[in-house]
Every structure is written in C-alpha cells, then in structure tokens.
PDB file of C-alpha atoms in Angstrom:
ATOM      1  CA  MET A 474     189.649-123.396 -40.284  1.00 36.00           C
ATOM      2  CA  LEU A 475     187.923-120.040 -40.747  1.00 40.00           C
ATOM      3  CA  PHE A 476     189.456-118.487 -37.628  1.00 41.00           C
ATOM      4  CA  ARG A 477     192.989-119.261 -38.763  1.00 41.00           C
ATOM      5  CA  SER A 478     192.378-117.368 -42.009  1.00 41.00           C
ATOM      6  CA  LEU A 479     191.187-114.350 -40.018  1.00 42.00           C
ATOM      7  CA  VAL A 480     194.535-114.154 -38.238  1.00 41.00           C
ATOM      8  CA  THR A 481     196.149-112.814 -41.375  1.00 42.00           C
ATOM      9  CA  THR A 482     193.456-110.176 -41.900  1.00 45.00           C
ATOM     10  CA  ASP A 483     193.542-108.448 -38.536  1.00 58.00           C
ATOM     11  CA  SER A 484     196.854-107.645 -36.882  1.00 69.00           C
ATOM     12  CA  PHE A 485     195.356-107.637 -33.375  1.00 69.00           C
ATOM     13  CA  LEU A 486     194.709-111.347 -33.725  1.00 69.00           C
ATOM     14  CA  ARG A 487     198.443-111.901 -34.082  1.00 76.00           C
ATOM     15  CA  LEU A 488     199.250-109.629 -31.144  1.00 81.00           C
ATOM     16  CA  ILE A 489     197.154-111.198 -28.411  1.00 86.00           C
ATOM     17  CA  ASP A 490     198.305-114.078 -26.268  1.00 86.00           C
ATOM     18  CA  PRO A 491     197.879-117.365 -28.189  1.00 89.00           C
ATOM     19  CA  ALA A 492     195.918-118.896 -25.297  1.00 92.00           C
ATOM     20  CA  VAL A 493     193.451-115.979 -25.420  1.00 92.00           C
ATOM     21  CA  ARG A 494     193.144-116.346 -29.189  1.00 89.00           C
ATOM     22  CA  GLU A 495     192.471-120.085 -28.832  1.00 92.00           C
ATOM     23  CA  ALA A 496     189.778-119.454 -26.223  1.00 94.00           C
ATOM     24  CA  LEU A 497     188.151-116.931 -28.555  1.00 93.00           C
ATOM     25  CA  GLU A 498     188.224-119.488 -31.364  1.00 91.00           C
ATOM     26  CA  ARG A 499     186.337-121.958 -29.158  1.00 93.00           C
ATOM     27  CA  GLY A 500     183.779-119.403 -28.044  1.00 95.00           C
ATOM     28  CA  THR A 501     180.484-118.589 -29.666  1.00 96.00           C
ATOM     29  CA  PRO A 502     179.746-115.065 -30.932  1.00 96.00           C
ATOM     30  CA  ILE A 503     177.704-114.425 -27.771  1.00 96.00           C
ATOM     31  CA  GLN A 504     180.556-115.617 -25.553  1.00 97.00           C
ATOM     32  CA  ARG A 505     183.053-113.444 -27.459  1.00 96.00           C
ATOM     33  CA  ARG A 506     180.790-110.399 -27.036  1.00 96.00           C
ATOM     34  CA  ALA A 507     180.521-111.121 -23.310  1.00 97.00           C
ATOM     35  CA  PHE A 508     184.314-111.382 -23.176  1.00 97.00           C
ATOM     36  CA  ALA A 509     184.709-108.032 -24.979  1.00 96.00           C
ATOM     37  CA  ILE A 510     182.311-106.361 -22.547  1.00 96.00           C
ATOM     38  CA  SER A 511     184.124-107.887 -19.557  1.00 96.00           C
ATOM     39  CA  CYS A 512     187.528-106.788 -20.859  1.00 95.00           C
ATOM     40  CA  ALA A 513     186.257-103.243 -21.295  1.00 93.00           C
ATOM     41  CA  GLU A 514     184.867-103.344 -17.748  1.00 92.00           C
ATOM     42  CA  LEU A 515     188.252-104.567 -16.537  1.00 93.00           C
ATOM     43  CA  VAL A 516     189.958-101.586 -18.149  1.00 91.00           C
ATOM     44  CA  VAL A 517     187.502 -99.040 -16.773  1.00 90.00           C
ATOM     45  CA  ASP A 518     187.633-100.599 -13.306  1.00 88.00           C
ATOM     46  CA  ARG A 519     191.429-100.721 -13.260  1.00 86.00           C
ATOM     47  CA  LEU A 520     191.947 -97.109 -14.208  1.00 82.00           C
ATOM     48  CA  ASP A 521     192.528 -95.124 -11.071  1.00 61.00           C
ATOM     49  CA  ASP A 522     189.633 -92.822 -10.333  1.00 59.00           C
ATOM     50  CA  ALA A 523     187.858 -93.783 -13.558  1.00 59.00           C
ATOM     51  CA  ASP A 524     185.798 -90.710 -14.191  1.00 73.00           C
ATOM     52  CA  ALA A 525     182.114 -90.467 -14.950  1.00 84.00           C
ATOM     53  CA  LEU A 526     182.866 -89.744 -18.608  1.00 87.00           C
ATOM     54  CA  LEU A 527     184.602 -93.078 -19.184  1.00 90.00           C
ATOM     55  CA  ARG A 528     181.893 -95.028 -17.372  1.00 90.00           C
ATOM     56  CA  SER A 529     179.211 -93.199 -19.352  1.00 92.00           C
ATOM     57  CA  LEU A 530     181.007 -93.969 -22.621  1.00 94.00           C
ATOM     58  CA  GLN A 531     181.220 -97.621 -21.602  1.00 94.00           C
ATOM     59  CA  GLN A 532     177.475 -97.788 -20.878  1.00 94.00           C
ATOM     60  CA  GLN A 533     176.602 -96.039 -24.135  1.00 96.00           C
ATOM     61  CA  THR A 534     178.862 -98.385 -26.097  1.00 96.00           C
ATOM     62  CA  VAL A 535     177.367-101.538 -24.588  1.00 96.00           C
ATOM     63  CA  ALA A 536     173.863-100.224 -25.297  1.00 96.00           C
ATOM     64  CA  ALA A 537     174.793 -99.412 -28.913  1.00 96.00           C
ATOM     65  CA  MET A 538     176.411-102.749 -29.768  1.00 94.00           C
ATOM     66  CA  GLY A 539     174.658-104.226 -32.801  1.00 91.00           C
ATOM     67  CA  THR A 540     172.177-101.362 -33.109  1.00 94.00           C
ATOM     68  CA  ALA A 541     171.646 -98.458 -35.469  1.00 95.00           C
ATOM     69  CA  ARG A 542     173.235 -96.195 -32.811  1.00 96.00           C
ATOM     70  CA  ALA A 543     176.634 -97.893 -33.189  1.00 95.00           C
ATOM     71  CA  PRO A 544     177.984 -95.510 -35.896  1.00 95.00           C
ATOM     72  CA  ALA A 545     177.094 -92.427 -33.844  1.00 96.00           C
ATOM     73  CA  ILE A 546     178.712 -93.868 -30.708  1.00 97.00           C
ATOM     74  CA  ASP A 547     181.748 -94.878 -32.757  1.00 96.00           C
ATOM     75  CA  GLU A 548     182.072 -91.285 -33.963  1.00 96.00           C
ATOM     76  CA  LEU A 549     181.748 -89.993 -30.397  1.00 97.00           C
ATOM     77  CA  LEU A 550     184.436 -92.412 -29.223  1.00 96.00           C
ATOM     78  CA  ARG A 551     186.681 -91.533 -32.169  1.00 95.00           C
ATOM     79  CA  GLY A 552     186.594 -87.906 -31.064  1.00 96.00           C
ATOM     80  CA  HIS A 553     187.604 -88.846 -27.522  1.00 94.00           C
ATOM     81  CA  GLU A 554     190.308 -91.141 -28.875  1.00 94.00           C
ATOM     82  CA  GLU A 555     191.756 -88.357 -31.034  1.00 94.00           C
ATOM     83  CA  ARG A 556     191.732 -85.859 -28.165  1.00 93.00           C
ATOM     84  CA  ALA A 557     193.419 -88.398 -25.891  1.00 91.00           C
ATOM     85  CA  HIS A 558     196.076 -89.017 -28.535  1.00 91.00           C
ATOM     86  CA  GLU A 559     196.669 -85.271 -28.887  1.00 91.00           C
ATOM     87  CA  ALA A 560     197.022 -84.977 -25.103  1.00 88.00           C
ATOM     88  CA  ILE A 561     199.606 -87.771 -25.112  1.00 88.00           C
ATOM     89  CA  LEU A 562     201.574 -86.011 -27.839  1.00 87.00           C
ATOM     90  CA  ARG A 563     201.510 -82.752 -25.854  1.00 85.00           C
ATOM     91  CA  LEU A 564     202.740 -84.578 -22.754  1.00 82.00           C
ATOM     92  CA  ARG A 565     205.554 -86.205 -24.712  1.00 79.00           C
ATOM     93  CA  THR A 566     206.673 -83.113 -26.581  1.00 77.00           C
ATOM     94  CA  GLY A 567     206.040 -80.322 -24.078  1.00 63.00           C
ATOM     95  CA  SER A 568     208.934 -78.201 -22.880  1.00 52.00           C
ATOM     96  CA  ALA A 569     208.794 -79.967 -19.530  1.00 60.00           C
ATOM     97  CA  ALA A 570     208.467 -83.714 -19.820  1.00 60.00           C
ATOM     98  CA  ALA A 571     205.297 -85.003 -18.221  1.00 55.00           C
ATOM     99  CA  PRO A 572     205.695 -87.086 -15.099  1.00 64.00           C
ATOM    100  CA  SER A 573     205.451 -90.767 -15.921  1.00 73.00           C
ATOM    101  CA  PRO A 574     202.171 -91.339 -14.014  1.00 79.00           C
ATOM    102  CA  THR A 575     200.493 -88.516 -15.928  1.00 79.00           C
ATOM    103  CA  LEU A 576     201.575 -89.916 -19.274  1.00 83.00           C
ATOM    104  CA  GLU A 577     200.648 -93.439 -18.214  1.00 84.00           C
ATOM    105  CA  ARG A 578     197.160 -92.306 -17.156  1.00 84.00           C
ATOM    106  CA  ALA A 579     196.602 -90.499 -20.471  1.00 87.00           C
ATOM    107  CA  SER A 580     197.775 -93.534 -22.400  1.00 89.00           C
ATOM    108  CA  SER A 581     195.560 -95.888 -20.397  1.00 89.00           C
ATOM    109  CA  PHE A 582     192.564 -93.624 -21.008  1.00 91.00           C
ATOM    110  CA  ARG A 583     193.247 -93.720 -24.751  1.00 93.00           C
ATOM    111  CA  HIS A 584     193.525 -97.516 -24.673  1.00 93.00           C
ATOM    112  CA  ALA A 585     190.233 -97.671 -22.761  1.00 94.00           C
ATOM    113  CA  VAL A 586     188.437 -95.558 -25.362  1.00 95.00           C
ATOM    114  CA  THR A 587     190.013 -97.603 -28.162  1.00 95.00           C
ATOM    115  CA  ALA A 588     188.775-100.778 -26.452  1.00 95.00           C
ATOM    116  CA  LEU A 589     185.276 -99.324 -26.347  1.00 96.00           C
ATOM    117  CA  ARG A 590     185.446 -98.549 -30.073  1.00 95.00           C
ATOM    118  CA  ALA A 591     186.607-102.098 -30.752  1.00 94.00           C
ATOM    119  CA  MET A 592     183.475-103.435 -29.073  1.00 95.00           C
ATOM    120  CA  LEU A 593     181.478-101.998 -31.976  1.00 95.00           C
ATOM    121  CA  VAL A 594     183.294-104.048 -34.654  1.00 93.00           C
ATOM    122  CA  PRO A 595     180.656-106.307 -36.261  1.00 92.00           C
ATOM    123  CA  ASP A 596     182.766-109.492 -36.240  1.00 91.00           C
ATOM    124  CA  SER A 597     182.715-110.797 -32.661  1.00 93.00           C
ATOM    125  CA  TYR A 598     186.060-112.580 -32.998  1.00 91.00           C
ATOM    126  CA  VAL A 599     187.895-109.532 -34.315  1.00 90.00           C
ATOM    127  CA  ALA A 600     186.142-107.269 -31.795  1.00 93.00           C
ATOM    128  CA  ALA A 601     187.105-109.516 -28.887  1.00 94.00           C
ATOM    129  CA  ALA A 602     190.728-109.725 -30.051  1.00 92.00           C
ATOM    130  CA  ARG A 603     190.994-105.951 -30.404  1.00 93.00           C
ATOM    131  CA  VAL A 604     189.429-105.342 -27.001  1.00 95.00           C
ATOM    132  CA  ALA A 605     191.766-107.936 -25.452  1.00 95.00           C
ATOM    133  CA  PHE A 606     194.810-106.223 -26.944  1.00 93.00           C
ATOM    134  CA  GLN A 607     193.714-102.799 -25.690  1.00 93.00           C
ATOM    135  CA  ALA A 608     192.891-104.241 -22.252  1.00 94.00           C
ATOM    136  CA  VAL A 609     196.398-105.634 -21.925  1.00 93.00           C
ATOM    137  CA  CYS A 610     197.891-102.325 -23.076  1.00 91.00           C
ATOM    138  CA  ALA A 611     195.816-100.352 -20.578  1.00 90.00           C
ATOM    139  CA  THR A 612     196.166-102.661 -17.574  1.00 90.00           C
ATOM    140  CA  ARG A 613     199.395-104.524 -18.324  1.00 89.00           C
ATOM    141  CA  ASP A 614     197.624-107.579 -16.924  1.00 93.00           C
ATOM    142  CA  VAL A 615     197.750-110.414 -19.432  1.00 93.00           C
ATOM    143  CA  ASP A 616     196.718-112.901 -16.747  1.00 95.00           C
ATOM    144  CA  ALA A 617     193.424-111.119 -16.051  1.00 96.00           C
ATOM    145  CA  VAL A 618     192.567-111.050 -19.756  1.00 95.00           C
ATOM    146  CA  LEU A 619     193.516-114.718 -20.086  1.00 94.00           C
ATOM    147  CA  ARG A 620     191.314-115.625 -17.091  1.00 96.00           C
ATOM    148  CA  LEU A 621     188.377-113.776 -18.624  1.00 96.00           C
ATOM    149  CA  SER A 622     188.846-115.527 -21.955  1.00 95.00           C
ATOM    150  CA  GLN A 623     188.911-118.933 -20.282  1.00 94.00           C
ATOM    151  CA  GLU A 624     185.930-118.196 -18.030  1.00 95.00           C
ATOM    152  CA  LEU A 625     183.748-116.740 -20.777  1.00 94.00           C
ATOM    153  CA  CYS A 626     184.840-118.593 -23.909  1.00 93.00           C
ATOM    154  CA  GLY A 627     186.054-121.930 -22.620  1.00 82.00           C
TER     155      GLY A 627
END
C-alpha cells in the first residue's frame, strides 16, 4: 500500500497515534486537508489568550494553501518559528530560569506556528500527520486529535 511506504519517508508519520494515522490513510486528500485545518484551529483555540498575530497567521496560511502565495507564507511562518525557538532558548538558558508556564506558552506558540507551516506541505497525508503531531505537542490532547481524525477522515 502506498501509505505504508510513506511511513518510512516522513518521521512524523511514525510519531502520531496509530489510530490517527489509520484514519488519515482512509481519508481523501480533501478530508486530510480539512483535518489539518481543524487541528491547527484546535491549537490556536487552545492556546490561552491566543493573540491576533497567531489568528492572522492561521487565516493567511489557510488562504495560501495550494496557491502561489504558499512559499511567501511559509517564509513568513519560518521567521516566526525561528524567533519562537530563540525565545525558548533564552528562557531555558537565562540566568534566572523561566517559570514553567512562560516556557510552556512559548513552546506551544512555536508548535502552533510549526503546525501552520505543515499545512503548506503539498502531500495532504504528510501535511496532516505533521499538523497532528504538532497539535498533540501544543495541546497535549491526543484524544481531541484522534476525535478530529475520526470525524473528518473516517
């Protein structure tokens, strides 16, 4: 089966819950894209006080999926992802350790931006798997991601 061969080519496919992966295998490309969008919405909604920037990035990413704007949005997201990673490193290595909620918020923001970037991957199966992985990392809610995969992909 084609999907089984993809598992060896993208590490995120091996990292997601097997039940989510199986639902993605059953889904059509359109269903997998809908799942990726819903997972990204889950992440943005779950972040406490999700700011206007993250919501704007989400809207821009959805609008750019499959269009000529995708590379420019990917570059924009990459910049945010890098800055978020740098902020996490500063929080981890600063002279005074960052309070856990501050570090957790920064990490969740980075996972959210990474999920948005994953939505732009051309292969819907790989994109959905990457977004699912980032959604679980950001929300720590495997059950919600599993429910979405079953509702949207069968």
